[in-house]
Short mmCIF file of C-alpha atoms in Angstrom, two decimals:
data_model
loop_
_atom_site.label_atom_id
_atom_site.label_comp_id
_atom_site.label_asym_id
_atom_site.label_seq_id
_atom_site.Cartn_x
_atom_site.Cartn_y
_atom_site.Cartn_z
CA GLY A 1 0.00 0.00 0.00
CA GLN A 2 0.89 3.63 -0.09
CA GLN A 3 3.28 4.96 2.49
CA LEU A 4 4.11 8.44 3.63
CA ASN A 5 7.59 9.25 4.80
CA GLN A 6 7.47 12.12 7.26
CA SER A 7 10.57 13.86 8.50
CA PRO A 8 12.05 14.74 10.80
CA GLN A 9 10.77 12.35 13.45
CA SER A 10 11.41 14.91 16.16
CA MET A 11 12.67 18.46 16.55
CA PHE A 12 13.93 20.44 19.52
CA ILE A 13 13.95 24.16 18.88
CA GLN A 14 14.12 27.46 20.75
CA GLU A 15 11.11 29.72 21.00
CA GLY A 16 11.07 32.14 18.09
CA GLU A 17 12.74 29.82 15.62
CA ASP A 18 11.13 28.72 12.38
CA VAL A 19 10.29 25.05 11.80
CA SER A 20 9.96 23.00 8.66
CA MET A 21 8.77 19.44 8.22
CA ASN A 22 7.82 17.45 5.15
CA CYS A 23 6.18 14.35 3.81
CA THR A 24 6.94 12.38 0.70
CA SER A 25 5.00 9.62 -0.95
CA SER A 26 5.81 6.83 -3.36
CA SER A 27 2.67 7.68 -5.36
CA ILE A 28 0.55 10.72 -6.06
CA PHE A 29 -2.07 12.14 -3.75
CA ASN A 30 -5.12 14.25 -4.53
CA THR A 31 -5.27 15.92 -1.15
CA TRP A 32 -2.72 16.67 1.54
CA LEU A 33 -3.79 17.40 5.10
CA TRP A 34 -1.73 18.54 8.05
CA TYR A 35 -2.87 17.80 11.59
CA LYS A 36 -1.56 18.67 15.04
CA GLN A 37 -2.11 16.41 18.02
CA ASP A 38 -1.67 17.54 21.62
CA PRO A 39 -1.03 14.88 24.30
CA GLY A 40 -4.19 12.98 25.18
CA GLU A 41 -6.21 14.71 22.47
CA GLY A 42 -7.39 13.92 18.98
CA PRO A 43 -5.64 15.42 15.93
CA VAL A 44 -6.80 18.87 14.85
CA LEU A 45 -6.85 19.79 11.17
CA LEU A 46 -4.46 22.69 10.50
CA ILE A 47 -4.34 23.02 6.74
CA ALA A 48 -5.91 21.20 3.78
CA LEU A 49 -4.35 21.32 0.31
CA TYR A 50 -6.18 20.36 -2.84
CA LYS A 51 -4.11 21.36 -5.87
CA ALA A 52 -0.56 20.67 -6.95
CA GLY A 53 1.53 23.76 -6.26
CA GLU A 54 -1.00 25.20 -3.84
CA LEU A 55 0.49 27.26 -1.02
CA THR A 56 -1.82 27.91 1.93
CA SER A 57 -1.32 29.78 5.17
CA ASN A 58 -3.08 29.58 8.50
CA GLY A 59 -1.63 32.20 10.81
CA ARG A 60 2.02 31.33 11.40
CA LEU A 61 1.61 28.06 9.52
CA THR A 62 2.26 27.64 5.82
CA ALA A 63 1.92 24.44 3.84
CA GLN A 64 2.46 23.56 0.21
CA PHE A 65 1.23 20.79 -2.06
CA GLY A 66 4.20 19.72 -4.14
CA ILE A 67 4.12 20.06 -7.90
CA THR A 68 4.74 16.35 -8.39
CA ARG A 69 1.80 15.61 -6.05
CA LYS A 70 4.08 13.29 -4.11
CA ASP A 71 5.16 15.65 -1.37
CA SER A 72 4.10 18.41 0.96
CA PHE A 73 5.78 20.58 3.55
CA LEU A 74 4.61 22.48 6.61
CA ASN A 75 6.41 25.52 7.95
CA ILE A 76 5.84 27.16 11.31
CA SER A 77 7.27 30.62 11.73
CA ALA A 78 8.29 32.26 15.01
CA SER A 79 7.50 29.21 17.12
CA ILE A 80 5.91 29.58 20.55
CA PRO A 81 5.65 27.09 23.43
CA SER A 82 2.08 26.11 22.55
CA ASP A 83 3.30 24.81 19.18
CA VAL A 84 4.53 21.76 21.07
CA GLY A 85 2.86 18.57 19.89
CA ILE A 86 2.93 15.92 17.21
CA TYR A 87 2.32 17.01 13.64
CA PHE A 88 0.96 14.49 11.16
CA CYS A 89 0.71 14.73 7.43
CA ALA A 90 -2.03 12.74 5.75
CA GLY A 91 -3.06 12.22 2.19
CA HIS A 92 -5.82 10.99 -0.03
CA PRO A 93 -5.08 8.85 -3.06
CA PRO A 94 -6.76 9.69 -6.40
CA GLY A 95 -10.38 8.65 -6.71
CA GLY A 96 -12.04 10.75 -4.07
CA GLY A 97 -15.21 10.03 -2.19
CA SER A 98 -16.10 9.91 1.46
CA ASN A 99 -15.01 6.31 1.90
CA TYR A 100 -11.47 6.99 0.99
CA LYS A 101 -9.13 6.32 3.81
CA LEU A 102 -6.40 8.70 4.79
CA THR A 103 -2.81 7.56 4.76
CA PHE A 104 -0.89 9.06 7.68
CA GLY A 105 2.74 9.88 8.15
CA LYS A 106 4.39 8.71 11.36
CA GLY A 107 4.43 12.17 12.84
CA THR A 108 6.93 14.84 13.82
CA LEU A 109 7.28 15.49 17.54
CA LEU A 110 7.99 19.17 18.09
CA THR A 111 9.45 20.48 21.34
CA VAL A 112 9.84 24.22 21.84
CA ASN A 113 12.13 25.45 24.58
CA PRO A 114 11.05 28.78 26.06
CA GLY B 1 -17.81 24.20 12.38
CA ALA B 2 -16.79 20.55 12.02
CA VAL B 3 -16.82 19.57 15.67
CA VAL B 4 -16.65 15.93 16.65
CA SER B 5 -17.26 14.72 20.19
CA GLN B 6 -16.38 11.44 21.78
CA HIS B 7 -17.69 9.91 24.97
CA PRO B 8 -16.39 8.84 27.37
CA SER B 9 -13.02 10.53 27.35
CA ARG B 10 -11.59 8.02 29.74
CA VAL B 11 -12.73 4.61 30.94
CA ILE B 12 -11.28 2.00 33.23
CA CYS B 13 -12.88 -1.42 33.24
CA LYS B 14 -12.31 -4.95 34.44
CA SER B 15 -11.15 -7.66 32.11
CA GLY B 16 -14.07 -9.42 30.45
CA THR B 17 -16.44 -6.48 30.41
CA SER B 18 -17.64 -4.62 27.32
CA VAL B 19 -17.12 -0.94 26.74
CA LYS B 20 -19.05 1.32 24.37
CA ILE B 21 -17.54 4.49 22.92
CA GLU B 22 -19.70 7.07 21.17
CA CYS B 23 -18.62 9.38 18.37
CA ARG B 24 -20.83 12.29 17.30
CA SER B 25 -20.48 14.93 14.62
CA LEU B 26 -22.07 17.95 16.29
CA ASP B 27 -22.54 20.43 13.49
CA PHE B 28 -22.45 18.45 10.28
CA GLN B 29 -23.72 15.21 8.88
CA ALA B 30 -21.12 12.56 8.28
CA THR B 31 -21.95 9.68 6.00
CA THR B 32 -18.65 8.10 6.88
CA MET B 33 -16.89 7.81 10.20
CA PHE B 34 -13.58 6.15 10.91
CA TRP B 35 -12.26 4.46 14.03
CA TYR B 36 -8.58 4.54 14.87
CA ARG B 37 -6.39 3.13 17.55
CA GLN B 38 -3.22 4.85 18.66
CA PHE B 39 -0.38 3.44 20.72
CA PRO B 40 1.95 5.74 22.67
CA LYS B 41 4.17 7.85 20.45
CA LYS B 42 2.83 6.13 17.34
CA SER B 43 0.72 7.22 14.43
CA LEU B 44 -2.96 6.48 14.06
CA MET B 45 -3.90 2.97 13.01
CA LEU B 46 -7.16 2.69 11.13
CA MET B 47 -9.40 -0.02 12.54
CA ALA B 48 -12.56 0.33 10.48
CA THR B 49 -14.61 2.53 8.21
CA SER B 50 -18.20 3.04 9.27
CA ASN B 51 -20.98 4.04 6.90
CA GLU B 52 -24.42 5.11 8.04
CA GLY B 53 -26.93 2.33 7.62
CA SER B 54 -24.49 -0.34 6.49
CA LYS B 55 -21.95 -2.72 7.93
CA ALA B 56 -18.55 -1.40 8.82
CA THR B 57 -15.50 -2.28 6.78
CA TYR B 58 -12.68 -3.56 8.95
CA GLU B 59 -8.98 -3.34 8.25
CA GLN B 60 -6.96 -6.48 7.96
CA GLY B 61 -6.19 -7.97 11.34
CA VAL B 62 -8.99 -6.20 13.19
CA GLU B 63 -11.53 -8.61 14.67
CA LYS B 64 -15.03 -7.48 13.80
CA ASP B 65 -16.58 -9.58 16.55
CA LYS B 66 -14.26 -7.99 19.05
CA PHE B 67 -14.78 -4.41 17.94
CA LEU B 68 -18.45 -3.94 17.12
CA ILE B 69 -19.32 -0.81 15.17
CA ASN B 70 -22.78 0.65 14.76
CA HIS B 71 -23.45 3.72 12.63
CA ALA B 72 -27.07 4.38 13.42
CA SER B 73 -27.42 7.90 12.09
CA LEU B 74 -25.56 10.54 10.11
CA THR B 75 -24.20 12.01 13.32
CA LEU B 76 -23.51 9.01 15.53
CA SER B 77 -21.26 5.98 15.39
CA THR B 78 -20.44 3.67 18.28
CA LEU B 79 -17.54 1.32 18.90
CA THR B 80 -18.05 -1.48 21.41
CA VAL B 81 -15.00 -3.32 22.67
CA THR B 82 -16.43 -6.68 23.67
CA SER B 83 -14.93 -8.82 26.43
CA ALA B 84 -12.10 -6.38 26.86
CA HIS B 85 -8.67 -7.59 27.92
CA PRO B 86 -5.57 -5.68 29.05
CA GLU B 87 -4.11 -5.81 25.54
CA ASP B 88 -7.10 -3.78 24.34
CA SER B 89 -5.95 -0.88 26.49
CA SER B 90 -5.24 1.98 24.13
CA PHE B 91 -6.27 5.40 22.90
CA TYR B 92 -9.25 5.11 20.55
CA ILE B 93 -10.03 8.02 18.25
CA CYS B 94 -12.90 8.48 15.85
CA SER B 95 -13.16 10.83 12.91
CA ALA B 96 -16.08 12.07 10.87
CA ALA B 97 -15.74 12.79 7.18
CA ARG B 98 -17.05 15.86 5.42
CA MET B 99 -16.58 16.54 1.73
CA GLY B 100 -13.77 19.00 1.17
CA LEU B 101 -13.21 21.59 -1.53
CA GLY B 102 -11.18 19.19 -3.61
CA GLY B 103 -13.88 16.55 -3.69
CA ASP B 104 -12.09 14.30 -1.25
CA ASN B 105 -13.20 14.02 2.32
CA GLU B 106 -11.73 15.99 5.17
CA GLN B 107 -11.65 14.06 8.38
CA PHE B 108 -12.31 15.79 11.68
CA PHE B 109 -11.24 13.94 14.76
CA GLY B 110 -12.84 13.46 18.13
CA PRO B 111 -10.84 14.10 21.30
CA GLY B 112 -10.19 10.40 21.84
CA THR B 113 -11.06 7.84 24.51
CA ARG B 114 -8.41 6.41 26.79
CA LEU B 115 -9.35 2.80 27.59
CA THR B 116 -7.61 0.99 30.42
CA VAL B 117 -8.51 -2.63 31.02
CA LEU B 118 -7.41 -4.02 34.37
#
């Protein structure tokens, strides 16, 4: 089946620094989604991308859908302590429809030192 | 919009008992809901896909008689862990699907249920 390679696995940064993480796939995706999960909570959708080349921002977060449709990155600018958590990329294969399962990356654990 | 609730948030039970977890989409109708299991520091593992009014589709290796899923309405799906054992202890998360701008579904997750089986 399809796999998503998400990197890095973990990051330790200082408050105020910018962060970048990415996901790559062995096959194309129609949709890329980025989620954040706080400890003991469910993932929260941060950004959804629908077109190759699309660049979307949500506050300090920016994500892009790669031109090849096989990758996506998420950037966080000027990190703050509440950015701590696990960030997951997820994607939808071509075909669409509500039954289509998401494929998840393994997550990036972000730690922000005040 | 797109709020999903889960109940209970935490449950502790004795081995051999059954536990029911509810997942509700509060402000939208979801024809499809998904149930995931997550182990500590791991990604989400899809257990089953639940469609309103039909039988759930289980992923390979997930016992359908062990994890009973009922999707009675467009806003409610339930997962029942039958005859729970300590190895069933985990974090269970549901999601509800809503059609996104690109035609594919966006999944919105519930807050999760921490199950501990003694």
